[in-house]
GROMACS .gro file of C-alpha atoms in nm:
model
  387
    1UNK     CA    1  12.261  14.947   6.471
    2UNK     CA    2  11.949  15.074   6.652
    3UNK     CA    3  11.929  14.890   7.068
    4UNK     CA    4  11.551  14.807   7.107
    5UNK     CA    5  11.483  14.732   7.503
    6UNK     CA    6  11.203  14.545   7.569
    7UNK     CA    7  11.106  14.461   7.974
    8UNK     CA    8  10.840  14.195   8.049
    9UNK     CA    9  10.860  13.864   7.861
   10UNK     CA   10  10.523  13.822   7.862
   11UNK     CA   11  10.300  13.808   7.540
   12UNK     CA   12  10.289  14.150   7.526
   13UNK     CA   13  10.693  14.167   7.506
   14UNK     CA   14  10.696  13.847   7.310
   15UNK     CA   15  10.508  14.023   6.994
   16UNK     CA   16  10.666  14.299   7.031
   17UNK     CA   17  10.967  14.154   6.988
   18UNK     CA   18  10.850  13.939   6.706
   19UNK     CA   19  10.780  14.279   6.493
   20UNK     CA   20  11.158  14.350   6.503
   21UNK     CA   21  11.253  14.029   6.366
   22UNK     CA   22  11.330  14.156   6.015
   23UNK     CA   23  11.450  14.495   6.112
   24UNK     CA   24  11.844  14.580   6.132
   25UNK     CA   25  11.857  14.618   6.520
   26UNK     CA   26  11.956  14.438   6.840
   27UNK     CA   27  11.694  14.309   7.049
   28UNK     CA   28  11.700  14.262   7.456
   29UNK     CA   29  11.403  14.106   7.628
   30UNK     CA   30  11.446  14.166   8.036
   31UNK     CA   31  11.265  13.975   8.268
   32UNK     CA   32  11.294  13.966   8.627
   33UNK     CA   33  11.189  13.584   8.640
   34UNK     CA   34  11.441  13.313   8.560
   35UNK     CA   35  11.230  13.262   8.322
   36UNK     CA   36  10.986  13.436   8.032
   37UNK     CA   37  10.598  13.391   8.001
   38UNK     CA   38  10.494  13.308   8.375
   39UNK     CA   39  10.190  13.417   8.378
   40UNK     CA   40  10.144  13.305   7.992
   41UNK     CA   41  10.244  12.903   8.151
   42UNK     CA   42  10.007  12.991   8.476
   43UNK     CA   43   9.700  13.120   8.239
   44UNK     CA   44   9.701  12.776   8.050
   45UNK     CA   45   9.653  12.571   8.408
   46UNK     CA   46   9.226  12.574   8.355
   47UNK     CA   47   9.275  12.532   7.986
   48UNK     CA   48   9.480  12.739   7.795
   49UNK     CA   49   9.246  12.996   7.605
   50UNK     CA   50   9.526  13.205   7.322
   51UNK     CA   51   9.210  13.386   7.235
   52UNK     CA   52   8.883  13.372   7.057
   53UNK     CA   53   8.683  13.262   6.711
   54UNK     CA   54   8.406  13.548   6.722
   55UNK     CA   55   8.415  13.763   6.444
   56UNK     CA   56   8.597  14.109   6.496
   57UNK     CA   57   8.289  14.315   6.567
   58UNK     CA   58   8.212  14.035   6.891
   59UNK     CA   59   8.557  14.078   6.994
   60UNK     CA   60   8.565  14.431   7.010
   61UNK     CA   61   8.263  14.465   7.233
   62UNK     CA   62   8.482  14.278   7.499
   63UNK     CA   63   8.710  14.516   7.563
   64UNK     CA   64   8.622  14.887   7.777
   65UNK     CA   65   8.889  15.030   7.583
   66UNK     CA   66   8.840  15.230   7.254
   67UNK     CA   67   9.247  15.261   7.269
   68UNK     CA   68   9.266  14.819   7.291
   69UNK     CA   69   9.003  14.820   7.037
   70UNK     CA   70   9.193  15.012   6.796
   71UNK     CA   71   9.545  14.784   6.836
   72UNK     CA   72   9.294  14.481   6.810
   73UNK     CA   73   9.168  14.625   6.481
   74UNK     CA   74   9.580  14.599   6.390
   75UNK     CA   75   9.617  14.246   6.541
   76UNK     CA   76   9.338  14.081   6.535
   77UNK     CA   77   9.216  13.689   6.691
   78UNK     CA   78   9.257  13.548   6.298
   79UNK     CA   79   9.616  13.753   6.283
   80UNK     CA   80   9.752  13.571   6.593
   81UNK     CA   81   9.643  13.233   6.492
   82UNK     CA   82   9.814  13.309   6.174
   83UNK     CA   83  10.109  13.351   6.370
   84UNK     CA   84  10.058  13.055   6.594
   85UNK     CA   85  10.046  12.809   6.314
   86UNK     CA   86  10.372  13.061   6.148
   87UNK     CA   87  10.570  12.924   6.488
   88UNK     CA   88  10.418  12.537   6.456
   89UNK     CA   89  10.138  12.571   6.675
   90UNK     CA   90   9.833  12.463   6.584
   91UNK     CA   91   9.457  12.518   6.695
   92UNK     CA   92   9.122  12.423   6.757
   93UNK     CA   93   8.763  12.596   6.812
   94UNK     CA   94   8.634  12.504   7.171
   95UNK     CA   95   8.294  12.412   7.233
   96UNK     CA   96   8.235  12.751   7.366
   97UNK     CA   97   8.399  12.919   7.055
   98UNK     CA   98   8.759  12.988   7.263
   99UNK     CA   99   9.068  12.881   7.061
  100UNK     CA  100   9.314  12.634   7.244
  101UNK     CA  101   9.581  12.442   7.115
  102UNK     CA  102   9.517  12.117   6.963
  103UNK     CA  103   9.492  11.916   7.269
  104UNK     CA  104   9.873  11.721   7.294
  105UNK     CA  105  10.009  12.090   7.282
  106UNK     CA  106  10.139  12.237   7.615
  107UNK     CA  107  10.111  12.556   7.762
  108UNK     CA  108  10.529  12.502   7.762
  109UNK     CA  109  10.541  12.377   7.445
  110UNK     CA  110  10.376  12.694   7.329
  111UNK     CA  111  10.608  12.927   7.495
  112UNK     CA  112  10.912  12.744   7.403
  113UNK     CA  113  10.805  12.745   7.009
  114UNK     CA  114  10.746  13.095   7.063
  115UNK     CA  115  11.126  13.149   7.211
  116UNK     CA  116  11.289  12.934   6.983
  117UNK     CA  117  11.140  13.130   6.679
  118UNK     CA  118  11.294  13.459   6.867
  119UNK     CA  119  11.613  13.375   6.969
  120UNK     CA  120  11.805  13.337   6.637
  121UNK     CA  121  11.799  13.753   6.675
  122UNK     CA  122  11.676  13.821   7.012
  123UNK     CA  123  11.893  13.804   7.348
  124UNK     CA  124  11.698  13.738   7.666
  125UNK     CA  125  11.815  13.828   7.992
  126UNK     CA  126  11.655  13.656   8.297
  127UNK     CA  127  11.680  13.786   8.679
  128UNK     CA  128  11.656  14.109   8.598
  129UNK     CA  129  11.525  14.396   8.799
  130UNK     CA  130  11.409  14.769   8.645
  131UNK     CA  131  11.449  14.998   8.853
  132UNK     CA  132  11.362  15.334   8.640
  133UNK     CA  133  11.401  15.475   8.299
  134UNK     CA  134  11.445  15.765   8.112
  135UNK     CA  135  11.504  15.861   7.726
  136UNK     CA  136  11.808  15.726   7.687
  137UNK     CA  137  11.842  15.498   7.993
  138UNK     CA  138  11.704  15.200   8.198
  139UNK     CA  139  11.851  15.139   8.524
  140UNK     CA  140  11.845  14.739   8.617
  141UNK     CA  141  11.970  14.565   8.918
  142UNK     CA  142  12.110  14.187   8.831
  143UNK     CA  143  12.371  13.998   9.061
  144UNK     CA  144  12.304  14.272   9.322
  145UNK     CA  145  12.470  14.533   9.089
  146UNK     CA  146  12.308  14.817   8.986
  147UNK     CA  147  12.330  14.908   8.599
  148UNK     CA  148  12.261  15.159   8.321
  149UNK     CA  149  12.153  15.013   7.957
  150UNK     CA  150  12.120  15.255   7.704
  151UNK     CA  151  11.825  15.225   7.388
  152UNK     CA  152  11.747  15.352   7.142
  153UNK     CA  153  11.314  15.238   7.152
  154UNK     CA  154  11.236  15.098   7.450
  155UNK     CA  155  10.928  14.811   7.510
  156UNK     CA  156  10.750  14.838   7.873
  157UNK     CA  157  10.602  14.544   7.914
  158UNK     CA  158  10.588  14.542   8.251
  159UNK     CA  159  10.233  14.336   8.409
  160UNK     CA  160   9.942  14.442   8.611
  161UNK     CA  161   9.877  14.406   8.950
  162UNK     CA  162   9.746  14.048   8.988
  163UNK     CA  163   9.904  13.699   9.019
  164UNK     CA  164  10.231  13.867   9.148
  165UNK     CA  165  10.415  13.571   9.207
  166UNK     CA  166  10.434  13.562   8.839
  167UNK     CA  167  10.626  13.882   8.859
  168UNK     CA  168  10.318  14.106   8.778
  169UNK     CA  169  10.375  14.319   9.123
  170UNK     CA  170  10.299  14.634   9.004
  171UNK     CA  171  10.647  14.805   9.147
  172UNK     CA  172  10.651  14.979   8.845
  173UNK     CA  173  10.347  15.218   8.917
  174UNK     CA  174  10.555  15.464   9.179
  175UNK     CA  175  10.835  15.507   8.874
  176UNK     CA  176  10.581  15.637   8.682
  177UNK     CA  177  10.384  15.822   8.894
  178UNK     CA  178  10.678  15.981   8.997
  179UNK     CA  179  10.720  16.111   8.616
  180UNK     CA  180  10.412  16.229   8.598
  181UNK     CA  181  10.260  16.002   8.405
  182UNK     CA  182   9.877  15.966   8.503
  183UNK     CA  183   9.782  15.632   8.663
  184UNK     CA  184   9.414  15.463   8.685
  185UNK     CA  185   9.397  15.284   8.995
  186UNK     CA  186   9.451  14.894   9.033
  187UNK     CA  187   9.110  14.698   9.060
  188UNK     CA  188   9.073  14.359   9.064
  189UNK     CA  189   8.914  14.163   8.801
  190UNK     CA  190   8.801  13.884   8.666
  191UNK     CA  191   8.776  13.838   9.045
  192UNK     CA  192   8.538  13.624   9.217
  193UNK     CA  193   8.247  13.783   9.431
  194UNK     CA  194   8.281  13.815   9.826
  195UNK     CA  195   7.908  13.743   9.958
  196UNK     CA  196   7.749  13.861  10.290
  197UNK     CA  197   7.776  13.561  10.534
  198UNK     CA  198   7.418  13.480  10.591
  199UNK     CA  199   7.448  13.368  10.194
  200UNK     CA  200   7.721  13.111  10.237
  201UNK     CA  201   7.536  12.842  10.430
  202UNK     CA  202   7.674  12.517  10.374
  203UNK     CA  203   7.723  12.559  10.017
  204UNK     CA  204   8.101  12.562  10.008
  205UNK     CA  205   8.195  12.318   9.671
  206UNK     CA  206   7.775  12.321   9.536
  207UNK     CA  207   7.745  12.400   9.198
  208UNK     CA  208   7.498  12.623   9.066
  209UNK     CA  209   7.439  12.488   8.736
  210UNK     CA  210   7.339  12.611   8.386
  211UNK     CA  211   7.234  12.974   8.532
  212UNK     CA  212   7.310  13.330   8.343
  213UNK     CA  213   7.429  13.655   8.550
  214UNK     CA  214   7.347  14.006   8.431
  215UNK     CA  215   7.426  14.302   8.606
  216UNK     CA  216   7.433  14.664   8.358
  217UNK     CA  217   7.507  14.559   7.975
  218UNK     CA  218   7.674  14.272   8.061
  219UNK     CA  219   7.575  13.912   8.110
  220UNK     CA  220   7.676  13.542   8.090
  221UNK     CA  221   7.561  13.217   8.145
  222UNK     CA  222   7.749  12.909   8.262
  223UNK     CA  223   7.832  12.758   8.626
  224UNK     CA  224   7.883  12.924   8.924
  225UNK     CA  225   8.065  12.755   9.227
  226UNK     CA  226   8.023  12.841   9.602
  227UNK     CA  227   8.359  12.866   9.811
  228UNK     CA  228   8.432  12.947  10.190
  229UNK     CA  229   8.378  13.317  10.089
  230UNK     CA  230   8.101  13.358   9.775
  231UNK     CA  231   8.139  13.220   9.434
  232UNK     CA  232   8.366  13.160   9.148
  233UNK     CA  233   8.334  13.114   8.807
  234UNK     CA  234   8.297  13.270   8.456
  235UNK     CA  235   7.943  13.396   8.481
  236UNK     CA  236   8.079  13.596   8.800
  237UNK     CA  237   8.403  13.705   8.658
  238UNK     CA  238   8.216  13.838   8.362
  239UNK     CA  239   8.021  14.075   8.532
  240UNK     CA  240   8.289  14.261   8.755
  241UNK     CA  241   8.341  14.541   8.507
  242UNK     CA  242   7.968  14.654   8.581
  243UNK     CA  243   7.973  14.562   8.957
  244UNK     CA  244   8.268  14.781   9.012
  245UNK     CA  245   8.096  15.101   8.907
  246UNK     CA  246   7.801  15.056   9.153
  247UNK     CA  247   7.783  15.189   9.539
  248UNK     CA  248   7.588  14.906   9.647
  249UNK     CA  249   7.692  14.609   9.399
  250UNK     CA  250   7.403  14.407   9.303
  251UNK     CA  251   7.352  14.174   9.013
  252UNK     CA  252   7.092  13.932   8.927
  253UNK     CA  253   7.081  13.565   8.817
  254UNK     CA  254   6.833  13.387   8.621
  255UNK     CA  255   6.828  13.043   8.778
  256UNK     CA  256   6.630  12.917   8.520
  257UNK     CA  257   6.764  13.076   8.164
  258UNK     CA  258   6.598  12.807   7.951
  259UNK     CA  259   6.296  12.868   8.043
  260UNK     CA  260   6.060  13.180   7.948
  261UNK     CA  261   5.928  13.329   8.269
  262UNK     CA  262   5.534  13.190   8.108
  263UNK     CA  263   5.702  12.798   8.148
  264UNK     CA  264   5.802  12.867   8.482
  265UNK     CA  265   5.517  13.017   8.625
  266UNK     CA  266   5.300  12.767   8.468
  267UNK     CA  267   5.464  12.547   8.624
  268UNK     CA  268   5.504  12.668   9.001
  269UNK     CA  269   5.074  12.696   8.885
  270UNK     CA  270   5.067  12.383   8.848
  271UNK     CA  271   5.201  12.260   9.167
  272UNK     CA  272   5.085  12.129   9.441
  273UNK     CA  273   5.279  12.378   9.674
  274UNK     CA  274   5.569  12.608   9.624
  275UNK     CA  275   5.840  12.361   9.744
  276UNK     CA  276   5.721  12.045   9.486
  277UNK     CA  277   5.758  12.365   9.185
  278UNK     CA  278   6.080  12.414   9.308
  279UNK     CA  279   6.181  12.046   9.244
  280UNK     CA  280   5.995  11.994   8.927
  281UNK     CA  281   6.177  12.333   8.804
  282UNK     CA  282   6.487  12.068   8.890
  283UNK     CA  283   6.628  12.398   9.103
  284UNK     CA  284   6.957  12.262   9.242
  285UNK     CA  285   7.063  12.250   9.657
  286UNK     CA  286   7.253  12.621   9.629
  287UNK     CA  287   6.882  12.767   9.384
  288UNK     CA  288   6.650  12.647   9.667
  289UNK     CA  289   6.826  12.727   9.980
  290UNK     CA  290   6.854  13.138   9.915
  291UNK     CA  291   6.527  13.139   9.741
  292UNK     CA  292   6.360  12.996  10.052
  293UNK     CA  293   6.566  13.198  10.268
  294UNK     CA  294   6.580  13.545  10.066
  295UNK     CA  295   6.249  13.547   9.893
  296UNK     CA  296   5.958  13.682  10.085
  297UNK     CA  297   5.641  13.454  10.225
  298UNK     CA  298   5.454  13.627  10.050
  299UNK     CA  299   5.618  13.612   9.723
  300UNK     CA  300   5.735  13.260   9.781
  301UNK     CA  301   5.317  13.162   9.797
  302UNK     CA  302   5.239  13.372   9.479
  303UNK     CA  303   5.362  13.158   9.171
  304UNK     CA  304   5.393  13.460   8.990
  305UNK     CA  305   5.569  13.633   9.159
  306UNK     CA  306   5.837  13.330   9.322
  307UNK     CA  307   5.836  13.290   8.880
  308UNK     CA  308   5.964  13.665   8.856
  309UNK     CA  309   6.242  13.552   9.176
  310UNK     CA  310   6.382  13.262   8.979
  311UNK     CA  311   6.406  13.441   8.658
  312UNK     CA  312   6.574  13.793   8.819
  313UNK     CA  313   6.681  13.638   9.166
  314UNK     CA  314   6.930  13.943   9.288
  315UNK     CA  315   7.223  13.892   9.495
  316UNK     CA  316   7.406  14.153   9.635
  317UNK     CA  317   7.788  14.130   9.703
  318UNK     CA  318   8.019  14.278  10.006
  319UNK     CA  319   8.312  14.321   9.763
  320UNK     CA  320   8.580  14.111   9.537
  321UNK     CA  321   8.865  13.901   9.615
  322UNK     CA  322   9.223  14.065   9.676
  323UNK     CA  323   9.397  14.196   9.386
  324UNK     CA  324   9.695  13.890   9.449
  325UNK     CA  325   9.501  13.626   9.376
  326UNK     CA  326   9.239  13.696   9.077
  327UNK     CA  327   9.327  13.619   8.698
  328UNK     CA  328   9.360  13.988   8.582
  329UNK     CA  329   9.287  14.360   8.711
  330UNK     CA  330   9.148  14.668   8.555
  331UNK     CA  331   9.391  15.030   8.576
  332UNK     CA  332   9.675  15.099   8.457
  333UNK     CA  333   9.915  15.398   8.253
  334UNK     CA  334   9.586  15.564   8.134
  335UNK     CA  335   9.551  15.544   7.749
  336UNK     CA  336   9.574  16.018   7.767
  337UNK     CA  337   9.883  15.945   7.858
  338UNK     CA  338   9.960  15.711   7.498
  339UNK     CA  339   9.982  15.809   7.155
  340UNK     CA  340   9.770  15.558   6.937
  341UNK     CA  341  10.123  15.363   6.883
  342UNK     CA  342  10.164  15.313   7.244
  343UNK     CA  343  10.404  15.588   7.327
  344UNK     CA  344  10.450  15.770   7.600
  345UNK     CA  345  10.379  16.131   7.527
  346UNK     CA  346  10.630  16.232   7.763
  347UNK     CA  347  10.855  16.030   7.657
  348UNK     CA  348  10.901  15.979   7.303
  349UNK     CA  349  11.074  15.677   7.192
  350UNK     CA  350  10.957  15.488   7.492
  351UNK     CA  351  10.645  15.246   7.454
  352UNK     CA  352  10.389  15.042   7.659
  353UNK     CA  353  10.214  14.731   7.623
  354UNK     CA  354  10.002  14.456   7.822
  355UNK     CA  355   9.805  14.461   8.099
  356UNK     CA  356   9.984  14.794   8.255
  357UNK     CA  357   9.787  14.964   8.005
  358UNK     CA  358   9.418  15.063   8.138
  359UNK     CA  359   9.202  14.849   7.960
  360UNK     CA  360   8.974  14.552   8.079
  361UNK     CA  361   8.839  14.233   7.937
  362UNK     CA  362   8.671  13.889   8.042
  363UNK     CA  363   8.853  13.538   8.038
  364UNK     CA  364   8.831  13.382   7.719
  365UNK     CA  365   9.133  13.424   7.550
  366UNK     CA  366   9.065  13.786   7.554
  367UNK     CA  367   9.311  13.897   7.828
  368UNK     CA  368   9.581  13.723   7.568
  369UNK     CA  369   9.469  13.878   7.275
  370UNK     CA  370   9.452  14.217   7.426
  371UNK     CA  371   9.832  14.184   7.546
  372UNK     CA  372   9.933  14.041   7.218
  373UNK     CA  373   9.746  14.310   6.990
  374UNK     CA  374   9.919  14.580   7.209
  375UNK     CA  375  10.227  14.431   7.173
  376UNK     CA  376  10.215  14.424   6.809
  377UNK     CA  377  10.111  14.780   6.769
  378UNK     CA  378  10.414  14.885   6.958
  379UNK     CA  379  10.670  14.687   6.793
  380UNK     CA  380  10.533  14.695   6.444
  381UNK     CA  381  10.555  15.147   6.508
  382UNK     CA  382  10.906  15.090   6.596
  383UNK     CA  383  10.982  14.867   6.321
  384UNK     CA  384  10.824  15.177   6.100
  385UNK     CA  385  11.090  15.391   6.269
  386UNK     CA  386  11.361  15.199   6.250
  387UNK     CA  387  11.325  15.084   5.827
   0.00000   0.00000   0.00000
């Protein structure tokens, strides 16, 4: 009977194990948690997003990945919510088009329907440390012992970079690196944006409201929120991917996206002075304080031009937050180093899924989806080997 190894009890290790299910092996999941799916439970704490109702074209354009894309193609949004209502879970269409769970369903509750429909065939061991790997062998450490496990396919599974207290430390990268295996730096993402200080006023906890960030290709509207340091939020998260490839990040918001730029300046026209436009615009505290500190005089007493500020009002950033505390991170095994199953060219036999793969997405559900899609690819080739 073929040994299938699979490290990281995330979602990514979670479907790959569930591809093996009907195949004539013996399944390990290793996790160095006391528990599986930390950062699955953690993800579900602002709503728990398992991924998204666009149609697969949408989807795609999500990801900077044409190697994601492709296991996406394989596994796609409808596929796992197929398999979510398979394991008893069923869901809903947000507001916002994001699938959740119908609303008395858990993040746990989730995880453990997930595990229970696993464990009839699959063993999980918990408190588990890898240590290294190669064709044959993984070396663990558990009770302070060092061990060798031999496999016949082996799952890495093993996290990015970010929310490391959820076991995603990154450790792993030196083990690879030291095989030779090419490595695209850690970035964080989905990161909120570090502003200059003489932005930050007293703004910490305002709201701007109902605004839409673009910076390159991408954009999104929604709320941001000021903190001690810059701001939070989706429409900032969104745009990181295009922020990060710029020497001087800049992006612009439009303070006013439901208005044309004609309404606006027709308005400001109509006003008895700069200041009352600004209120009958309804600009909020956070809107009118850097507009009347970063916009010109001049600018700020010519309605069409203060109407050109609202609409593209650019803010430039002094960097992201650190990699330990953002919701995801870009880099990774680079996808030259993969065959289009997930394999490690260098090691055949041996397979990679998740986040330590190189590929990048917004929040949404799409982080989830992207593990889960990889995750099926790789267990579904092995599966294919194995029968």
């Amino acid at each position: 009977m073929k040994r299938i190894l699979i490290i990281g009890g995330g979602p990514a290790g979670l479907m790959a194990a569930t591809q093996l299910l009907k195949s004539d092996c013996e399944i390990l999941i290793l996790d160095q948690k006391a528990s599986v799916g930390r950062k699955f439970l953690v993800a579900g704490d602002g709503g728990f997003n398992l991924t998204h109702s666009q149609s697969k074209t949408e989807l795609l354009e999500k990801y900077d990945s044409e190697w994601i894309k492709q296991a996406i193609k394989q596994f796609s949004n409808k596929d796992f919510i197929k398999f979510l209502k398979q394991i008893g879970i069923e869901t809903k269409v947000g507001s916002s088009g994001k699938i959740f769970p119908l609303d008395e369903i858990k993040p746990i509750q989730v995880l453990n329907a997930w595990k229970q429909f696993l464990e009839p065939k699959v063993q999980f061991v918990l408190n588990t440390r890898f240590l290294n790997f190669d064709q044959k062998h993984i070396e663990i450490e558990r009770e302070g012992k060092t061990e060798k496990l031999d496999f016949d396919y082996l799952v890495l599974a093993l996290g990015g970079k970010s929310w490391p207290v959820t076991g995603s430390d990154g450790a792993w990268v030196s083990i690879f690196e030291e095989k030779g295996i090419e490595m695209v730096p850690f970035q964080a993402s989905n990161s909120g944006l570090v502003l200059y200080e003489n932005w930050l006023g007293d703004l910490e906890g305002k709201i701007l409201k109902n605004i839409q960030t673009s910076c390159g290709n991408q954009t999104c509207a929604g709320d941001l929120v000021c903190t001690s340091y810059g701001l939070e939020g989706k429409p900032a998260y969104a745009i990181n991917g295009a922020l990060r490839k710029m020497e001087k990040p800049v992006f612009k918001i439009d303070l006013k996206p439901q208005m044309t730029s004609g309404k606006v300046f027709e308005i400001l026209k109509k006003a008895k002075n700069p200041s009352q436009g600004l209120k009958e615009l309804k600009l909020g505290e956070v809107a009118i304080f850097w507009i009347k500190n970063f916009v010109s005089k001049e600018r700020f007493l010519n309605p069409k031009e203060l109407a050109k500020a609202i609409k593209e009002f650019p803010v430039g950033i002094k960097g992201f937050r650190p990699i330990d505390e953002v919701i995801s991170c870009s880099g990774g095994v680079s996808d030259s180093e993969l065959s289009e199953f997930g394999e490690l060219n260098k090691f055949p036999n041996v397979f990679v899924a998740g986040e330590m793969i190189d590929w990048d997405a917004p929040t949404g559900g799409y982080l989830i989806q992207g593990c889960v899609s990889s995750g099926f690819v790789a267990g579904k080739a092995i599966s294919k080997m194995i029968n």
